[in-house]
mmCIF file of N, CA, C and O in Angstrom:
data_model
loop_
_atom_site.group_PDB
_atom_site.id
_atom_site.type_symbol
_atom_site.label_atom_id
_atom_site.label_comp_id
_atom_site.label_asym_id
_atom_site.label_seq_id
_atom_site.Cartn_x
_atom_site.Cartn_y
_atom_site.Cartn_z
ATOM 1 N N MET A 1 0.763 -1.122 -0.245
ATOM 2 C CA MET A 1 -0.042 -0.111 -0.202
ATOM 3 C C MET A 1 0.628 1.064 0.133
ATOM 4 O O MET A 1 0.403 2.366 0.119
ATOM 5 N N GLY A 2 1.878 1.010 0.162
ATOM 6 C CA GLY A 2 2.784 2.470 0.156
ATOM 7 C C GLY A 2 3.289 2.932 1.477
ATOM 8 O O GLY A 2 2.814 2.380 2.595
ATOM 9 N N ASP A 3 3.324 4.528 1.884
ATOM 10 C CA ASP A 3 4.062 4.930 2.885
ATOM 11 C C ASP A 3 2.454 5.237 3.812
ATOM 12 O O ASP A 3 1.746 5.741 3.300
ATOM 13 N N VAL A 4 2.410 4.859 5.218
ATOM 14 C CA VAL A 4 1.301 4.519 5.792
ATOM 15 C C VAL A 4 1.520 5.387 7.224
ATOM 16 O O VAL A 4 2.712 5.134 7.756
ATOM 17 N N ARG A 5 0.639 6.180 7.480
ATOM 18 C CA ARG A 5 0.646 6.780 9.091
ATOM 19 C C ARG A 5 -0.544 6.534 9.378
ATOM 20 O O ARG A 5 -1.847 6.350 9.344
ATOM 21 N N VAL A 6 -0.459 6.542 11.149
ATOM 22 C CA VAL A 6 -1.767 6.086 12.209
ATOM 23 C C VAL A 6 -1.552 7.334 12.812
ATOM 24 O O VAL A 6 -0.839 7.562 13.263
ATOM 25 N N VAL A 7 -3.352 7.624 13.356
ATOM 26 C CA VAL A 7 -3.345 8.509 14.274
ATOM 27 C C VAL A 7 -4.025 7.889 15.383
ATOM 28 O O VAL A 7 -5.525 7.513 14.739
ATOM 29 N N LEU A 8 -3.776 7.681 16.456
ATOM 30 C CA LEU A 8 -4.682 6.838 17.359
ATOM 31 C C LEU A 8 -5.069 7.885 18.513
ATOM 32 O O LEU A 8 -3.754 8.320 19.103
ATOM 33 N N ASP A 9 -6.231 8.068 18.879
ATOM 34 C CA ASP A 9 -6.766 9.316 19.771
ATOM 35 C C ASP A 9 -5.076 10.620 19.655
ATOM 36 O O ASP A 9 -5.110 10.853 20.930
ATOM 37 N N GLY A 10 -5.388 10.675 18.603
ATOM 38 C CA GLY A 10 -4.713 12.031 18.345
ATOM 39 C C GLY A 10 -2.954 11.987 18.476
ATOM 40 O O GLY A 10 -2.280 13.083 18.110
ATOM 41 N N LYS A 11 -2.886 10.484 18.708
ATOM 42 C CA LYS A 11 -1.098 10.688 18.962
ATOM 43 C C LYS A 11 -0.676 9.528 17.607
ATOM 44 O O LYS A 11 -1.309 8.758 17.102
ATOM 45 N N ARG A 12 0.476 10.048 16.899
ATOM 46 C CA ARG A 12 0.909 9.664 15.771
ATOM 47 C C ARG A 12 1.499 8.574 16.027
ATOM 48 O O ARG A 12 2.801 8.496 16.826
ATOM 49 N N PHE A 13 1.691 7.481 14.886
ATOM 50 C CA PHE A 13 2.448 6.481 14.780
ATOM 51 C C PHE A 13 3.063 6.345 13.529
ATOM 52 O O PHE A 13 1.990 6.114 12.430
ATOM 53 N N GLU A 14 4.109 5.855 13.435
ATOM 54 C CA GLU A 14 4.786 5.574 12.045
ATOM 55 C C GLU A 14 5.395 4.359 11.814
ATOM 56 O O GLU A 14 5.857 3.801 13.095
ATOM 57 N N SER A 15 5.839 3.800 10.900
ATOM 58 C CA SER A 15 6.558 2.598 10.532
ATOM 59 C C SER A 15 7.216 2.597 9.107
ATOM 60 O O SER A 15 6.871 3.331 8.077
ATOM 61 N N ALA A 16 8.637 1.993 9.233
ATOM 62 C CA ALA A 16 9.237 1.924 8.097
ATOM 63 C C ALA A 16 8.571 0.823 7.021
ATOM 64 O O ALA A 16 8.964 0.720 5.907
ATOM 65 N N THR A 17 7.742 0.003 7.666
ATOM 66 C CA THR A 17 7.048 -0.942 6.944
ATOM 67 C C THR A 17 5.197 -0.694 6.859
ATOM 68 O O THR A 17 5.121 0.312 7.455
ATOM 69 N N ASN A 18 4.601 -1.679 6.393
ATOM 70 C CA ASN A 18 2.934 -1.230 6.073
ATOM 71 C C ASN A 18 2.454 -1.894 7.400
ATOM 72 O O ASN A 18 1.515 -2.183 7.602
ATOM 73 N N THR A 19 3.030 -2.154 8.243
ATOM 74 C CA THR A 19 2.670 -2.736 9.590
ATOM 75 C C THR A 19 2.924 -1.808 10.855
ATOM 76 O O THR A 19 3.671 -1.589 11.414
ATOM 77 N N VAL A 20 1.789 -1.382 11.342
ATOM 78 C CA VAL A 20 1.739 -0.292 12.586
ATOM 79 C C VAL A 20 1.425 -1.506 13.929
ATOM 80 O O VAL A 20 0.295 -1.766 13.885
ATOM 81 N N THR A 21 2.269 -1.599 15.073
ATOM 82 C CA THR A 21 1.526 -2.526 16.072
ATOM 83 C C THR A 21 1.589 -1.583 17.598
ATOM 84 O O THR A 21 2.305 -0.925 17.508
ATOM 85 N N ILE A 22 0.356 -1.163 17.974
ATOM 86 C CA ILE A 22 0.249 -0.436 19.173
ATOM 87 C C ILE A 22 -0.151 -1.362 20.364
ATOM 88 O O ILE A 22 -1.199 -1.911 20.244
ATOM 89 N N SER A 23 0.553 -1.038 21.198
ATOM 90 C CA SER A 23 -0.014 -1.961 22.491
ATOM 91 C C SER A 23 0.092 -1.551 23.850
ATOM 92 O O SER A 23 0.148 -0.626 23.972
ATOM 93 N N ASP A 24 -0.793 -2.152 24.948
ATOM 94 C CA ASP A 24 -1.112 -1.507 25.936
ATOM 95 C C ASP A 24 -1.933 -0.589 25.946
ATOM 96 O O ASP A 24 -1.653 0.579 26.636
ATOM 97 N N LEU A 25 -3.368 -0.841 25.400
ATOM 98 C CA LEU A 25 -3.982 0.065 25.277
ATOM 99 C C LEU A 25 -5.270 -0.094 26.421
ATOM 100 O O LEU A 25 -5.370 -1.254 26.567
ATOM 101 N N ASN A 26 -5.632 1.172 26.737
ATOM 102 C CA ASN A 26 -6.700 0.848 27.741
ATOM 103 C C ASN A 26 -8.106 0.120 27.271
ATOM 104 O O ASN A 26 -8.447 1.122 26.036
ATOM 105 N N ALA A 27 -8.848 -0.122 27.510
ATOM 106 C CA ALA A 27 -10.182 -0.613 27.501
ATOM 107 C C ALA A 27 -10.858 0.792 27.117
ATOM 108 O O ALA A 27 -11.059 2.063 27.592
ATOM 109 N N GLY A 28 -12.029 0.916 26.105
ATOM 110 C CA GLY A 28 -12.946 1.471 25.816
ATOM 111 C C GLY A 28 -12.734 2.533 24.765
ATOM 112 O O GLY A 28 -12.427 1.602 23.763
ATOM 113 N N TYR A 29 -13.441 3.679 24.189
ATOM 114 C CA TYR A 29 -13.595 4.204 23.144
ATOM 115 C C TYR A 29 -12.084 4.762 22.419
ATOM 116 O O TYR A 29 -11.620 5.353 23.540
ATOM 117 N N HIS A 30 -11.929 4.516 21.195
ATOM 118 C CA HIS A 30 -10.858 5.150 20.688
ATOM 119 C C HIS A 30 -11.248 5.641 19.206
ATOM 120 O O HIS A 30 -11.753 4.780 18.531
ATOM 121 N N THR A 31 -10.386 6.851 19.005
ATOM 122 C CA THR A 31 -10.462 7.079 17.551
ATOM 123 C C THR A 31 -9.494 6.983 16.706
ATOM 124 O O THR A 31 -8.224 6.880 17.463
ATOM 125 N N ILE A 32 -9.330 6.301 15.752
ATOM 126 C CA ILE A 32 -8.302 5.938 14.611
ATOM 127 C C ILE A 32 -8.501 6.535 12.978
ATOM 128 O O ILE A 32 -9.812 6.633 12.621
ATOM 129 N N LYS A 33 -7.570 6.790 12.572
ATOM 130 C CA LYS A 33 -7.267 7.366 11.437
ATOM 131 C C LYS A 33 -6.003 6.843 10.418
ATOM 132 O O LYS A 33 -5.223 6.712 11.240
ATOM 133 N N ILE A 34 -6.220 6.335 9.469
ATOM 134 C CA ILE A 34 -4.868 5.729 8.672
ATOM 135 C C ILE A 34 -4.890 6.555 7.352
ATOM 136 O O ILE A 34 -5.925 6.721 6.883
ATOM 137 N N TYR A 35 -3.708 6.916 7.129
ATOM 138 C CA TYR A 35 -3.405 7.435 6.082
ATOM 139 C C TYR A 35 -2.219 6.840 5.356
ATOM 140 O O TYR A 35 -1.654 6.291 5.684
ATOM 141 N N HIS A 36 -2.680 7.234 4.042
ATOM 142 C CA HIS A 36 -1.621 6.608 3.118
ATOM 143 C C HIS A 36 -1.027 7.849 2.150
ATOM 144 O O HIS A 36 -1.879 8.558 1.611
ATOM 145 N N GLN A 37 0.134 7.615 1.999
ATOM 146 C CA GLN A 37 1.005 8.649 1.256
ATOM 147 C C GLN A 37 0.382 8.699 -0.091
ATOM 148 O O GLN A 37 0.298 8.070 -0.776
ATOM 149 N N LYS A 38 0.418 9.651 -0.597
ATOM 150 C CA LYS A 38 -0.175 10.372 -2.079
ATOM 151 C C LYS A 38 0.251 11.467 -2.535
ATOM 152 O O LYS A 38 0.334 12.510 -2.104
ATOM 153 N N ASN A 39 0.741 11.259 -4.128
ATOM 154 C CA ASN A 39 1.318 12.560 -4.396
ATOM 155 C C ASN A 39 0.449 13.915 -4.647
ATOM 156 O O ASN A 39 0.957 14.894 -4.849
ATOM 157 N N THR A 40 -0.912 13.585 -4.743
ATOM 158 C CA THR A 40 -1.998 14.764 -5.306
ATOM 159 C C THR A 40 -2.752 14.626 -4.187
ATOM 160 O O THR A 40 -3.785 15.814 -4.531
ATOM 161 N N SER A 41 -2.885 14.466 -2.608
ATOM 162 C CA SER A 41 -3.701 15.100 -1.758
ATOM 163 C C SER A 41 -3.482 16.295 -1.400
ATOM 164 O O SER A 41 -2.473 16.535 -1.486
ATOM 165 N N MET A 42 -5.143 16.757 -1.032
ATOM 166 C CA MET A 42 -5.098 18.097 -0.318
ATOM 167 C C MET A 42 -4.481 18.434 0.895
ATOM 168 O O MET A 42 -4.235 19.062 1.545
ATOM 169 N N PHE A 43 -4.206 16.984 1.773
ATOM 170 C CA PHE A 43 -4.005 17.078 3.198
ATOM 171 C C PHE A 43 -2.148 16.678 3.403
ATOM 172 O O PHE A 43 -1.730 16.314 2.562
ATOM 173 N N ASN A 44 -1.410 17.837 4.033
ATOM 174 C CA ASN A 44 -0.332 17.798 4.236
ATOM 175 C C ASN A 44 0.053 17.407 5.645
ATOM 176 O O ASN A 44 -0.431 18.434 6.495
ATOM 177 N N ILE A 45 0.335 16.405 6.171
ATOM 178 C CA ILE A 45 0.504 16.185 7.431
ATOM 179 C C ILE A 45 1.916 15.245 7.580
ATOM 180 O O ILE A 45 2.238 14.754 6.326
ATOM 181 N N PHE A 46 2.678 15.237 8.608
ATOM 182 C CA PHE A 46 4.320 14.572 8.665
ATOM 183 C C PHE A 46 5.174 15.255 7.309
ATOM 184 O O PHE A 46 5.973 14.790 7.025
ATOM 185 N N ASN A 47 4.939 16.728 7.317
ATOM 186 C CA ASN A 47 5.552 17.220 5.916
ATOM 187 C C ASN A 47 5.339 16.062 4.573
ATOM 188 O O ASN A 47 6.327 16.281 3.813
ATOM 189 N N LYS A 48 4.282 15.571 4.489
ATOM 190 C CA LYS A 48 4.449 14.834 3.262
ATOM 191 C C LYS A 48 2.741 15.210 2.792
ATOM 192 O O LYS A 48 1.874 15.279 3.714
ATOM 193 N N ARG A 49 2.370 14.489 1.937
ATOM 194 C CA ARG A 49 0.876 14.449 1.390
ATOM 195 C C ARG A 49 0.189 13.180 1.506
ATOM 196 O O ARG A 49 0.949 12.286 1.239
ATOM 197 N N TYR A 50 -1.101 13.146 2.502
ATOM 198 C CA TYR A 50 -1.405 11.947 2.588
ATOM 199 C C TYR A 50 -3.024 12.122 2.593
ATOM 200 O O TYR A 50 -3.327 13.188 2.491
ATOM 201 N N GLU A 51 -3.474 10.993 2.064
ATOM 202 C CA GLU A 51 -5.116 11.019 2.229
ATOM 203 C C GLU A 51 -5.577 9.963 3.283
ATOM 204 O O GLU A 51 -4.758 9.014 3.454
ATOM 205 N N VAL A 52 -6.853 10.333 3.872
ATOM 206 C CA VAL A 52 -7.310 9.474 4.678
ATOM 207 C C VAL A 52 -7.955 8.111 4.058
ATOM 208 O O VAL A 52 -8.765 8.273 3.207
ATOM 209 N N VAL A 53 -7.903 7.045 4.556
ATOM 210 C CA VAL A 53 -8.124 5.708 3.907
ATOM 211 C C VAL A 53 -9.123 4.920 4.584
ATOM 212 O O VAL A 53 -9.650 4.105 4.424
ATOM 213 N N TYR A 54 -8.985 5.461 6.211
ATOM 214 C CA TYR A 54 -9.752 4.649 7.112
ATOM 215 C C TYR A 54 -9.862 5.519 8.516
ATOM 216 O O TYR A 54 -9.071 6.299 8.960
ATOM 217 N N ASN A 55 -11.271 5.915 8.972
ATOM 218 C CA ASN A 55 -11.586 6.816 10.140
ATOM 219 C C ASN A 55 -12.608 6.453 10.769
ATOM 220 O O ASN A 55 -13.936 6.469 10.111
ATOM 221 N N THR A 56 -12.533 5.801 12.125
ATOM 222 C CA THR A 56 -13.460 5.222 12.823
ATOM 223 C C THR A 56 -13.299 5.497 14.446
ATOM 224 O O THR A 56 -12.106 6.188 14.661
ATOM 225 N N SER A 57 -14.229 5.227 14.902
ATOM 226 C CA SER A 57 -14.151 5.293 16.450
ATOM 227 C C SER A 57 -14.337 3.823 16.994
ATOM 228 O O SER A 57 -15.247 2.816 16.513
ATOM 229 N N LEU A 58 -13.629 3.107 17.834
ATOM 230 C CA LEU A 58 -13.698 1.955 18.245
ATOM 231 C C LEU A 58 -13.757 1.666 19.550
ATOM 232 O O LEU A 58 -13.296 2.363 20.684
ATOM 233 N N ASN A 59 -14.827 0.572 20.028
ATOM 234 C CA ASN A 59 -14.901 0.469 21.515
ATOM 235 C C ASN A 59 -14.181 -0.764 21.712
ATOM 236 O O ASN A 59 -14.573 -1.893 21.266
ATOM 237 N N LEU A 60 -12.942 -0.575 22.421
ATOM 238 C CA LEU A 60 -12.000 -1.958 22.793
ATOM 239 C C LEU A 60 -12.366 -2.512 24.016
ATOM 240 O O LEU A 60 -12.386 -1.896 25.029
ATOM 241 N N LYS A 61 -12.544 -3.531 23.814
ATOM 242 C CA LYS A 61 -12.939 -4.482 25.052
ATOM 243 C C LYS A 61 -12.056 -4.957 25.849
ATOM 244 O O LYS A 61 -10.820 -5.119 25.339
ATOM 245 N N ALA A 62 -11.789 -5.052 27.226
ATOM 246 C CA ALA A 62 -10.451 -5.417 27.894
ATOM 247 C C ALA A 62 -10.413 -6.682 27.253
ATOM 248 O O ALA A 62 -10.908 -7.671 27.125
ATOM 249 N N GLY A 63 -8.678 -7.041 27.046
ATOM 250 C CA GLY A 63 -8.430 -8.160 26.748
ATOM 251 C C GLY A 63 -8.430 -8.367 24.953
ATOM 252 O O GLY A 63 -8.019 -9.579 24.865
ATOM 253 N N SER A 64 -8.381 -7.493 24.439
ATOM 254 C CA SER A 64 -8.596 -7.526 22.999
ATOM 255 C C SER A 64 -7.645 -7.384 21.766
ATOM 256 O O SER A 64 -6.794 -6.804 22.235
ATOM 257 N N LEU A 65 -7.526 -8.053 21.111
ATOM 258 C CA LEU A 65 -6.513 -7.878 19.665
ATOM 259 C C LEU A 65 -7.446 -7.334 18.562
ATOM 260 O O LEU A 65 -8.424 -7.871 18.222
ATOM 261 N N ILE A 66 -7.553 -5.864 18.141
ATOM 262 C CA ILE A 66 -8.058 -5.293 16.806
ATOM 263 C C ILE A 66 -6.962 -5.354 15.930
ATOM 264 O O ILE A 66 -5.918 -5.029 15.775
ATOM 265 N N GLN A 67 -7.420 -6.466 14.975
ATOM 266 C CA GLN A 67 -6.554 -5.972 13.692
ATOM 267 C C GLN A 67 -7.188 -5.613 12.339
ATOM 268 O O GLN A 67 -8.192 -6.180 11.880
ATOM 269 N N ILE A 68 -6.833 -4.340 11.787
ATOM 270 C CA ILE A 68 -7.347 -3.450 10.960
ATOM 271 C C ILE A 68 -6.521 -3.501 9.300
ATOM 272 O O ILE A 68 -5.057 -3.506 9.657
ATOM 273 N N THR A 69 -7.274 -4.348 8.763
ATOM 274 C CA THR A 69 -6.277 -4.454 7.326
ATOM 275 C C THR A 69 -6.757 -3.316 6.186
ATOM 276 O O THR A 69 -8.121 -3.351 5.766
ATOM 277 N N VAL A 70 -5.812 -2.782 5.806
ATOM 278 C CA VAL A 70 -6.212 -2.015 4.393
ATOM 279 C C VAL A 70 -5.455 -2.442 3.201
ATOM 280 O O VAL A 70 -4.272 -2.688 3.145
ATOM 281 N N GLU A 71 -6.435 -2.863 2.314
ATOM 282 C CA GLU A 71 -5.885 -3.460 1.163
ATOM 283 C C GLU A 71 -5.366 -2.769 0.037
ATOM 284 O O GLU A 71 -5.717 -1.448 0.399
ATOM 285 N N ARG A 72 -4.591 -3.034 -0.938
ATOM 286 C CA ARG A 72 -4.315 -1.917 -1.849
ATOM 287 C C ARG A 72 -5.154 -1.154 -2.333
ATOM 288 O O ARG A 72 -4.780 0.199 -2.657
ATOM 289 N N PHE A 73 -6.242 -1.351 -2.654
ATOM 290 C CA PHE A 73 -7.196 -0.753 -3.318
ATOM 291 C C PHE A 73 -8.377 0.049 -2.624
ATOM 292 O O PHE A 73 -9.398 0.414 -2.895
ATOM 293 N N GLY A 74 -8.023 0.031 -1.123
ATOM 294 C CA GLY A 74 -8.657 0.831 -0.213
ATOM 295 C C GLY A 74 -9.669 -0.249 0.340
ATOM 296 O O GLY A 74 -10.433 0.343 1.542
ATOM 297 N N LYS A 75 -9.846 -1.131 0.374
ATOM 298 C CA LYS A 75 -10.761 -2.316 1.442
ATOM 299 C C LYS A 75 -10.209 -2.538 2.486
ATOM 300 O O LYS A 75 -9.064 -2.799 2.862
ATOM 301 N N VAL A 76 -11.049 -2.110 3.279
ATOM 302 C CA VAL A 76 -10.736 -2.308 5.115
ATOM 303 C C VAL A 76 -11.686 -3.708 5.420
ATOM 304 O O VAL A 76 -12.945 -3.867 5.561
ATOM 305 N N SER A 77 -10.701 -4.465 6.215
ATOM 306 C CA SER A 77 -11.153 -5.201 6.975
ATOM 307 C C SER A 77 -10.954 -5.685 8.406
ATOM 308 O O SER A 77 -9.555 -4.682 8.823
ATOM 309 N N MET A 78 -11.712 -5.764 9.502
ATOM 310 C CA MET A 78 -11.454 -5.613 10.888
ATOM 311 C C MET A 78 -11.845 -7.112 11.363
ATOM 312 O O MET A 78 -12.874 -7.817 11.141
ATOM 313 N N SER A 79 -10.724 -7.571 12.343
ATOM 314 C CA SER A 79 -11.357 -8.427 13.060
ATOM 315 C C SER A 79 -10.576 -8.392 14.586
ATOM 316 O O SER A 79 -9.991 -7.644 15.074
ATOM 317 N N GLU A 80 -11.376 -8.935 15.490
ATOM 318 C CA GLU A 80 -11.139 -8.740 17.071
ATOM 319 C C GLU A 80 -10.937 -10.107 17.695
ATOM 320 O O GLU A 80 -11.872 -11.157 17.113
ATOM 321 N N SER A 81 -10.114 -9.786 18.349
ATOM 322 C CA SER A 81 -9.726 -11.524 19.004
ATOM 323 C C SER A 81 -9.488 -10.860 20.500
ATOM 324 O O SER A 81 -9.119 -9.767 20.681
ATOM 325 N N LYS A 82 -9.155 -12.327 21.502
ATOM 326 C CA LYS A 82 -8.583 -11.894 22.901
ATOM 327 C C LYS A 82 -6.986 -11.276 22.952
ATOM 328 O O LYS A 82 -6.053 -12.052 22.339
ATOM 329 N N ASP A 83 -6.553 -10.248 23.220
ATOM 330 C CA ASP A 83 -5.139 -9.634 23.745
ATOM 331 C C ASP A 83 -5.587 -8.191 23.664
ATOM 332 O O ASP A 83 -6.659 -7.773 23.310
ATOM 333 N N ARG A 84 -4.558 -7.501 23.983
ATOM 334 C CA ARG A 84 -5.032 -5.828 23.843
ATOM 335 C C ARG A 84 -3.755 -5.143 23.220
ATOM 336 O O ARG A 84 -3.044 -4.280 23.368
ATOM 337 N N THR A 85 -3.383 -5.644 21.992
ATOM 338 C CA THR A 85 -2.611 -5.104 21.161
ATOM 339 C C THR A 85 -3.217 -4.936 19.682
ATOM 340 O O THR A 85 -4.202 -5.525 19.373
ATOM 341 N N TRP A 86 -3.211 -3.595 19.333
ATOM 342 C CA TRP A 86 -3.700 -3.272 17.870
ATOM 343 C C TRP A 86 -2.541 -3.188 16.470
ATOM 344 O O TRP A 86 -1.435 -3.058 16.976
ATOM 345 N N GLN A 87 -3.018 -3.949 15.688
ATOM 346 C CA GLN A 87 -2.195 -4.231 14.622
ATOM 347 C C GLN A 87 -2.729 -3.769 13.284
ATOM 348 O O GLN A 87 -3.831 -4.089 13.167
ATOM 349 N N ILE A 88 -2.180 -2.639 12.834
ATOM 350 C CA ILE A 88 -2.777 -2.168 11.554
ATOM 351 C C ILE A 88 -1.908 -2.295 10.582
ATOM 352 O O ILE A 88 -0.556 -1.947 10.458
#
């Protein structure tokens, strides 16, 4: 998918790969935005141009693992299992 940035509860997460893992989150509501670097986007964050490819609020249950997958053409899937780590 290219260069990806994640903003969780207003805090930025970056990675040299297309995977971002966020650990030790408290149970409760969280907001998440996933950005993909794009050459012609109107939005400019992190000193680069990005477009939002996913934007939602989630209620994280205690002891949960949330995995969000954004495929190459923008299709998003989400799964939840037992653990408290987010993997994007």
